[in-house]
XYZ file of C-alpha atoms in Angstrom:
351
model
C -94.639 -102.727 -43.423
C -96.628 -106.016 -44.258
C -98.014 -108.289 -41.456
C -95.880 -111.291 -42.530
C -92.392 -109.367 -42.436
C -93.209 -108.375 -39.155
C -93.645 -112.002 -37.949
C -90.590 -113.432 -39.713
C -88.632 -110.825 -38.277
C -89.928 -110.564 -34.683
C -91.463 -114.150 -34.210
C -88.963 -114.988 -31.332
C -89.528 -111.491 -29.706
C -92.127 -110.774 -26.948
C -93.544 -107.082 -26.259
C -94.835 -106.430 -22.782
C -96.335 -103.855 -20.908
C -97.651 -102.941 -17.476
C -99.623 -100.078 -16.219
C -100.515 -99.382 -12.470
C -103.979 -99.347 -10.779
C -105.032 -96.712 -8.768
C -106.603 -95.418 -5.726
C -109.332 -92.951 -6.265
C -108.875 -90.279 -3.445
C -111.256 -87.483 -4.281
C -113.431 -86.063 -6.844
C -114.863 -89.462 -8.350
C -117.643 -89.186 -10.523
C -117.020 -85.533 -11.701
C -114.820 -87.323 -14.052
C -118.165 -88.874 -15.963
C -118.962 -87.126 -19.360
C -122.562 -86.573 -18.444
C -121.284 -84.212 -15.690
C -117.673 -83.055 -16.564
C -118.836 -82.005 -20.379
C -121.397 -79.660 -18.628
C -119.653 -78.506 -15.301
C -116.045 -79.384 -15.463
C -114.563 -82.088 -12.977
C -111.862 -82.542 -10.810
C -110.125 -85.817 -9.341
C -107.082 -86.702 -7.068
C -105.944 -89.944 -7.484
C -102.769 -91.856 -6.877
C -101.216 -95.328 -8.393
C -100.244 -97.944 -6.223
C -97.889 -101.001 -6.839
C -100.834 -103.357 -8.273
C -100.479 -103.771 -11.952
C -102.293 -104.855 -15.167
C -100.014 -106.431 -17.509
C -99.857 -107.385 -21.362
C -97.723 -109.659 -23.189
C -97.657 -109.729 -27.370
C -96.072 -112.776 -28.849
C -96.051 -112.658 -32.648
C -96.883 -115.869 -34.559
C -96.611 -116.769 -38.201
C -99.288 -119.157 -38.475
C -102.188 -116.668 -39.210
C -103.929 -116.755 -36.131
C -104.656 -114.438 -33.224
C -104.867 -115.985 -29.808
C -106.467 -113.748 -26.861
C -105.801 -114.892 -23.278
C -107.060 -113.342 -20.384
C -105.420 -115.222 -17.224
C -108.099 -112.846 -14.989
C -111.128 -114.607 -16.429
C -109.404 -117.951 -17.362
C -110.932 -117.496 -20.681
C -108.975 -117.997 -24.179
C -110.256 -117.637 -27.814
C -108.339 -118.842 -31.144
C -109.266 -116.807 -34.461
C -108.405 -116.115 -37.889
C -106.181 -113.478 -38.279
C -108.514 -110.345 -39.724
C -108.332 -106.498 -40.102
C -111.295 -106.321 -37.978
C -112.688 -108.959 -35.139
C -116.224 -109.326 -34.306
C -117.348 -108.273 -30.903
C -119.392 -111.174 -29.194
C -119.261 -110.837 -25.647
C -116.000 -113.000 -25.415
C -113.096 -110.579 -24.626
C -114.149 -107.886 -26.226
C -112.103 -105.286 -24.815
C -108.995 -107.388 -26.294
C -110.893 -107.352 -29.383
C -111.268 -103.757 -29.119
C -108.005 -102.472 -28.645
C -107.020 -104.376 -31.776
C -109.589 -103.255 -33.839
C -108.689 -99.682 -33.204
C -104.871 -100.491 -33.239
C -105.107 -101.843 -36.992
C -107.674 -99.215 -38.192
C -105.114 -96.152 -36.801
C -101.788 -97.601 -37.334
C -101.971 -100.819 -39.232
C -103.080 -99.827 -42.518
C -105.793 -102.109 -42.478
C -103.742 -105.022 -42.436
C -103.997 -108.460 -40.161
C -101.426 -108.978 -37.609
C -100.988 -112.629 -36.046
C -100.185 -113.132 -32.315
C -100.792 -114.247 -29.058
C -101.834 -111.577 -26.590
C -102.000 -112.379 -22.623
C -103.260 -110.247 -20.218
C -103.391 -110.561 -16.604
C -103.620 -108.025 -13.311
C -103.008 -108.418 -9.634
C -106.735 -107.967 -8.702
C -109.927 -108.766 -10.216
C -111.874 -106.611 -12.596
C -114.705 -104.896 -10.757
C -112.228 -104.193 -7.929
C -112.617 -100.346 -8.144
C -109.137 -99.630 -8.491
C -109.393 -98.970 -12.653
C -108.494 -102.317 -13.354
C -110.359 -102.591 -16.916
C -108.527 -99.395 -18.042
C -105.242 -100.456 -16.726
C -105.692 -103.522 -18.917
C -106.715 -101.365 -21.990
C -103.465 -98.897 -21.449
C -101.073 -102.015 -21.054
C -102.590 -103.530 -23.886
C -102.348 -100.598 -26.206
C -99.121 -100.015 -24.569
C -97.524 -103.525 -25.763
C -98.813 -102.851 -29.217
C -97.220 -99.472 -29.218
C -93.769 -101.121 -28.353
C -94.521 -103.755 -30.962
C -95.525 -101.874 -34.014
C -93.594 -98.574 -32.924
C -96.260 -96.193 -33.681
C -95.769 -92.520 -31.847
C -98.276 -91.953 -29.355
C -97.037 -89.380 -26.024
C -98.560 -89.933 -22.532
C -102.042 -87.630 -23.307
C -102.439 -89.238 -26.716
C -102.292 -92.682 -25.368
C -104.694 -92.041 -22.628
C -107.004 -90.311 -24.819
C -106.868 -93.382 -27.307
C -107.598 -95.957 -24.453
C -110.577 -93.719 -23.324
C -111.861 -93.456 -26.726
C -111.432 -97.299 -27.268
C -113.454 -98.111 -23.898
C -116.152 -95.145 -24.256
C -116.679 -94.594 -27.836
C -115.601 -97.883 -29.461
C -116.972 -100.488 -26.874
C -119.513 -97.947 -25.075
C -118.489 -99.136 -21.737
C -119.951 -96.448 -19.346
C -117.145 -94.691 -17.063
C -115.202 -91.817 -16.358
C -112.094 -90.143 -17.448
C -109.625 -90.556 -15.029
C -108.433 -94.129 -15.033
C -106.738 -94.198 -18.213
C -104.956 -90.969 -17.753
C -103.796 -92.539 -14.055
C -102.608 -96.249 -15.538
C -100.613 -93.791 -18.215
C -98.977 -91.076 -16.046
C -98.509 -92.864 -12.805
C -97.934 -91.020 -9.353
C -100.141 -88.721 -7.455
C -102.026 -86.529 -9.656
C -104.760 -84.172 -9.933
C -106.786 -84.090 -13.057
C -109.102 -81.496 -14.382
C -111.774 -82.070 -16.863
C -112.811 -78.969 -18.684
C -114.427 -78.608 -22.011
C -113.912 -82.129 -23.093
C -109.962 -82.017 -22.314
C -108.094 -83.542 -19.719
C -105.183 -81.721 -17.771
C -103.088 -83.881 -15.461
C -101.316 -81.823 -12.895
C -98.593 -84.336 -11.120
C -98.445 -82.991 -7.518
C -95.078 -82.671 -5.738
C -96.033 -84.553 -2.578
C -93.287 -84.545 0.209
C -91.921 -87.974 0.708
C -92.445 -87.820 4.406
C -96.268 -86.957 3.683
C -96.632 -89.601 1.193
C -94.812 -92.163 3.495
C -97.294 -91.210 6.503
C -100.319 -91.362 4.064
C -99.146 -94.878 2.901
C -98.776 -95.793 6.470
C -102.074 -94.729 7.690
C -104.377 -95.842 5.120
C -105.726 -99.368 5.391
C -106.539 -101.129 2.116
C -109.271 -103.970 2.412
C -110.769 -105.984 -0.520
C -114.278 -106.687 0.228
C -114.105 -109.636 -1.789
C -117.152 -108.745 -3.724
C -116.285 -107.347 -7.050
C -119.162 -105.576 -8.978
C -120.243 -104.039 -12.290
C -119.455 -100.399 -11.947
C -121.242 -99.732 -15.352
C -124.531 -100.062 -13.546
C -123.703 -97.419 -10.906
C -122.437 -94.917 -13.160
C -125.307 -95.268 -15.565
C -127.780 -94.221 -12.336
C -125.509 -91.344 -11.817
C -125.535 -90.395 -15.351
C -129.401 -90.431 -14.801
C -129.159 -88.574 -11.882
C -127.003 -85.758 -13.062
C -129.436 -85.573 -16.296
C -132.807 -85.149 -13.939
C -132.015 -84.561 -10.284
C -130.784 -81.125 -9.354
C -129.688 -82.285 -5.460
C -127.342 -84.742 -7.112
C -126.074 -82.207 -9.306
C -125.362 -80.347 -6.141
C -123.644 -83.246 -4.514
C -121.620 -83.401 -7.261
C -120.919 -80.003 -6.863
C -119.900 -80.498 -3.810
C -117.268 -83.428 -4.328
C -115.740 -81.602 -6.969
C -114.970 -79.059 -4.230
C -113.722 -81.551 -1.810
C -111.100 -82.719 -4.427
C -109.519 -79.256 -4.317
C -109.545 -79.150 -0.568
C -108.325 -82.755 -0.281
C -105.461 -81.608 -2.756
C -104.321 -78.597 -0.677
C -104.196 -80.697 2.641
C -102.228 -83.311 0.826
C -99.528 -80.685 -0.421
C -99.788 -78.989 3.223
C -99.288 -82.129 4.603
C -102.515 -82.002 7.010
C -103.445 -85.605 6.827
C -105.389 -86.067 10.089
C -107.862 -83.209 8.267
C -107.588 -85.273 4.848
C -108.723 -88.281 7.174
C -111.727 -86.475 8.566
C -112.911 -85.112 4.581
C -112.890 -88.644 3.330
C -115.899 -89.235 5.709
C -117.467 -86.221 4.701
C -116.736 -87.085 1.053
C -117.875 -90.606 1.575
C -121.177 -89.626 2.804
C -122.093 -87.420 0.074
C -120.853 -89.956 -2.503
C -123.537 -92.246 -1.147
C -126.077 -90.093 -1.869
C -125.123 -89.524 -5.565
C -126.548 -93.187 -6.698
C -128.488 -96.148 -4.748
C -125.963 -98.716 -5.369
C -123.033 -96.910 -4.266
C -123.012 -98.385 -1.074
C -124.216 -102.037 0.234
C -125.329 -103.436 3.977
C -121.416 -105.334 4.017
C -120.020 -101.957 3.132
C -122.166 -100.017 5.884
C -120.832 -102.454 8.306
C -117.458 -102.500 7.170
C -117.399 -98.852 7.578
C -119.414 -98.539 10.915
C -116.617 -101.195 12.429
C -113.721 -99.454 11.262
C -114.765 -96.013 12.348
C -115.758 -97.472 16.026
C -112.232 -98.834 16.066
C -111.016 -95.389 15.295
C -110.616 -94.780 11.869
C -111.473 -91.136 10.984
C -112.724 -91.458 7.318
C -112.860 -93.687 4.377
C -114.322 -94.787 1.244
C -114.957 -97.198 -1.764
C -112.357 -97.109 -4.519
C -114.222 -96.266 -7.481
C -117.721 -96.330 -8.629
C -118.826 -98.129 -5.251
C -120.916 -101.090 -4.586
C -118.116 -103.739 -3.917
C -114.272 -103.829 -4.658
C -111.717 -102.152 -2.249
C -112.635 -99.963 0.369
C -109.774 -97.954 2.357
C -109.824 -96.272 5.571
C -107.459 -93.724 7.156
C -106.707 -94.717 10.439
C -104.716 -91.732 12.309
C -102.018 -92.377 15.104
C -101.996 -95.876 16.183
C -105.413 -97.171 15.295
C -104.272 -99.034 12.172
C -103.915 -102.475 13.757
C -107.267 -101.991 15.619
C -108.978 -101.075 12.592
C -107.392 -104.200 11.237
C -108.691 -106.268 13.959
C -112.118 -104.850 13.653
C -112.152 -105.992 10.206
C -110.863 -109.421 10.619
C -114.314 -110.845 11.593
C -115.407 -110.035 7.920
C -114.819 -112.327 5.007
C -112.528 -110.043 3.129
C -108.895 -109.182 3.587
C -106.321 -106.599 4.022
C -104.161 -106.090 1.237
C -100.505 -104.250 1.870
C -99.536 -101.633 -1.022
C -97.244 -98.804 -1.730
C -97.367 -95.722 -3.988
C -96.004 -95.891 -7.168
C -94.311 -92.828 -9.250
C -94.111 -94.840 -12.414
C -97.078 -95.335 -15.190
C -97.184 -97.120 -18.134
C -94.194 -99.123 -19.007
C -93.206 -101.262 -21.913
C -90.562 -103.345 -23.067
C -89.386 -105.786 -25.655
C -87.410 -109.413 -24.691
């Protein structure tokens, strides 16, 4: 079907999608191809009720308008089979280029695409990948091309890592697509998503005892990931630490399934101390101060979500310690964010 026919038929219809952000609970970093392609990786993550949104509005004037509400940027372009990558909203252009190449027969489309997210890019919650998944999901809703969950997540991964050459791991696209609490294994270039059947009272207790804190400092995760890639290639001590992080991911999964949350919180501290040694900029003076204050107030463990360096930090607060930890962090410039776990991944619809 040619693009003009699509525009005339659907010009009054909007195609929307949303994909959840995620907390990285264990094993983060072992999903980086430099490590997982050699040794295999494993990550434990859970999606939360913070989202990336995408909305496509077909238009009939032969123009493409890309809008990122997160960055407050918009570009208006002539519709073309391929959009040049010039540093201005390249993530959105990269998705469009791949969609036209793989599913559009090389024919340009005219539309307005608007993206937004509940938190800034660089927060450590997998925001960029969730945006990519949401945009692919909105295009799938519009063009009706057949992609299952694994295929869609892999396409989002390929767009980010191969087409746009953005440094990163493999877990974020799959978390945003599948949703829920998942244990992911990365073996021989493949990704296996294992949804975990966590008892409801265990999940509610974990949600209650985790304190999520936004430092107010976003960071460019690619820099930290590139440090880890170099370290994995040249530093055997870092490789051993990554092995340990992978082992801890399996143990954290076991504890979560058995509902042993206090031990889960204690292992968060072990994992954080190990993760800090995998790259120079995983932590920062501010994060170290936050962590020390939270621990002194009663948190048994915690970590930065994502690659590190800034964004969101979370702490496990056993018993009645959560309010004291919150009080201890109130003297810093960031803020506490309430959240809930969600079982749903990518959702799309038209209106």
